[in-house]
Amino acid sequence: MNRVRTAVLISGRGSNMMALVEAAKDPAYPAEIVCVVSNRADAAGLDFALANGIATKLIEHKAYPSREAFEAALDAYLRSMKIGIIACAGFMRILTAGFIVGWEGRMINIHPSLLPAYKGLHTHERALADGAKTHGCTVHHVTAELDAGPIILQAEVPVLPGDTPETLSARVLKEEHRIYPEALAILARSLQPNTSI
Ligand code: GAR
């Protein structure tokens, strides 16, 4: 089986990246995590990737004079690694259309809300402020419009009395760790050359 070479982009804790790495330890999983890229040197997830024998790459946006220059460096690295899928996992940089167009259909993101509700940041706080009864997470394709690409999978959780942003985000995060590996597998299978006769 040709496993699809996958890069995971992170900016911080990296718990979703860890879920993808754990899933990909199964040789039957259709994607292989070949590198973890961070735009921040202090991203805790980098240590986990190193400890798991995965190539890590720091491409600090601050080191580049423009968004385009940062994205050119990111693009060059991913192409040098012969990447088939980019999985954004808590990657907190907005990518421009110029970068995205070269990866469309092969770049996915996990977002902590039931899109199209609560695009952008502070999703748990906003759901609680609205008195939402349910909340959740979404894995979607990345397109030029922020958090608006085609949805691959969603998971819903209840909002419970007394929830805080922390308790709600913990409930959602558990579902993120479940659906992100499933969604990556769905995309990887769809991109694999059909080898059956
Ligand atoms: C996750 O909850 C992810 O859905 C969210 O950041 C967190 C990263 O956690 N992503 C976004 O808000 C993207 N706009 P992690 O680093 O532990 O995976």
XYZ file of C-alpha atoms in Angstrom, residues 54-126:
73
model
C 9.435 12.205 12.955
C 11.296 14.937 11.092
C 10.607 18.351 12.560
C 11.046 21.680 10.840
C 10.876 25.137 12.342
C 9.861 27.826 9.870
C 9.356 30.919 11.976
C 7.077 33.441 10.328
C 8.836 36.205 12.229
C 12.060 35.436 10.387
C 10.541 36.445 7.046
C 9.902 39.957 5.736
C 6.405 39.145 4.450
C 3.644 36.569 4.603
C 4.473 35.574 1.027
C 8.152 34.989 1.856
C 7.187 32.812 4.838
C 4.771 30.824 2.697
C 7.371 30.401 -0.064
C 9.750 28.832 2.469
C 6.978 26.594 3.818
C 5.948 25.549 0.315
C 9.547 24.796 -0.708
C 10.096 22.617 2.358
C 6.855 20.664 1.857
C 7.640 20.063 -1.804
C 11.185 18.966 -0.946
C 9.584 16.393 1.384
C 7.296 15.179 -1.427
C 4.225 15.814 0.702
C 0.838 14.611 -0.524
C -1.376 15.979 2.272
C -1.009 18.916 4.667
C -2.909 18.547 7.949
C -3.181 21.796 9.902
C -3.468 21.002 13.610
C -3.647 24.123 15.735
C -1.610 26.000 13.118
C -2.415 29.587 13.982
C -1.278 31.412 10.835
C -3.712 32.447 8.169
C -2.428 31.214 4.806
C -2.967 33.303 1.686
C -4.789 32.147 -1.421
C -1.456 32.084 -3.244
C -0.243 29.251 -1.003
C -3.560 27.454 -0.649
C -4.263 27.167 -4.369
C -1.202 24.954 -4.820
C -2.507 22.502 -2.217
C -6.266 22.670 -2.665
C -7.907 19.294 -2.169
C -4.833 18.108 -0.270
C -4.871 20.459 2.739
C -7.184 19.981 5.718
C -7.754 21.673 9.076
C -9.435 20.894 12.382
C -11.591 23.650 13.808
C -13.176 23.719 17.283
C -16.783 24.420 16.333
C -19.610 23.013 14.279
C -18.873 25.008 11.141
C -20.323 27.149 9.657
C -21.018 28.306 13.228
C -18.183 30.134 15.005
C -15.509 30.579 12.397
C -12.310 32.172 13.698
C -11.075 32.333 17.271
C -12.541 31.928 20.803
C -15.160 29.464 19.636
C -15.908 27.975 23.068
C -16.356 31.373 24.718
C -18.694 32.479 21.925
